[in-house]
Phi, psi and omega in degrees: 000147182284151174262007185297320182202132174288159182299333181295345177286342184262144177249336185233132170250119175260133187242131157293146186256302185280114183107331179262312181253326180254130185274076184290331181297313176299322179297315179297310182298316182297317181293315180297317181291324178293318181289318188269335186074008182278134176276164176302330179291328181275329183213112187286157175303317183299320179295319178297313181297318181298317180289322177300314181296321177294321177295321179290324176298323180286337182225076186275003186285199189303124186295333180287352182241322192263355180294339170305312183282328175300316179294319180299319177301310180300313184297320180292322177296321188261002179070038180254166177306126184237020179288165183302320182297318179294319178296322177296318179301316180294316181300315180293324180298326180301321181284351180248011175308135188263158174293154166300156186302333185260356190294311187298311183294319180296316180296323178299317179290316182297329182292341178287344185240337188226156167282129182254127182233126175277135174230098190229145174284351174295159176272178186298322180296310180296317181300321180297323177294315182291318179299319178297315180297331181273001180088022180048061186272353193271136174280337180203155180221142175229124181230177184298332177295328180284314190274332184077001177222169179241148171299143015270021177300125181302336180297331178298314180292324178296320178300312182292323179300315178295320181295315181289331178295330177295337177264005175095014183254136178266165178302323182291347177278349191258134168245123180268127187242125186198162175265322190279116172296323184288307186281333194230300192297311182298310184289321180297318178297318180298327181275001174096009176278151164280141187230148176238118181268118172266100187274080184299334181262022180303129181089352178257147179282149173075189185251003176060232183272005181254142179303145180285156171236146181293326181221134177287137174275130179285122181276169174284324178227150188212119179223153179278340184216163173292326178300314180297321178296312181296322177302318182285321187277330185241328185122149183299144181289000000 
């Protein structure tokens, strides 16, 4: 853990949602395997993730609408069922991605000490589903529908900085908490935020469903789970 600032120095925790609090990787794999019937031996996780990322790059718009097309892209690449019904199954599954096992309890504890703000590339429809699954822990939310851009675009962070300043919070009051080195940790650090990396893939090879980065950004705080972070920031449950 960094000695740069104790957690008591922060008033606001801004969270990436998908990948940090919501287990989208398990959701993607489960939906593809359910639709295709392919086992990990027949179709590896890495192949699914690589194709999923290419599909998302090709269709970066609102997740509550375009995951139908993301799946079709993936299915055609991998030789899986690509009919409308299969695409619909995947699209609906995206809105039902579940929280990590520790997310709800950790957020409940963190909310006793900090203002919690969601900062997500998901759109408002998807975010409402995820917030509900997480127990509606957020005091404020910023999504791609609000900003008109997606992280790692600095404008996303600028939008939230202005929004939180309207409530009386300075940038130095904020700790940004995220899993993605690509979408969050690198750019937030570059913009002068203190950052906490929740390394959900600790011990796993590769970057999974998240874009790769050439070099990892060293965070101010680093934990493998939200539970470990909440234990450190608030105290053990």
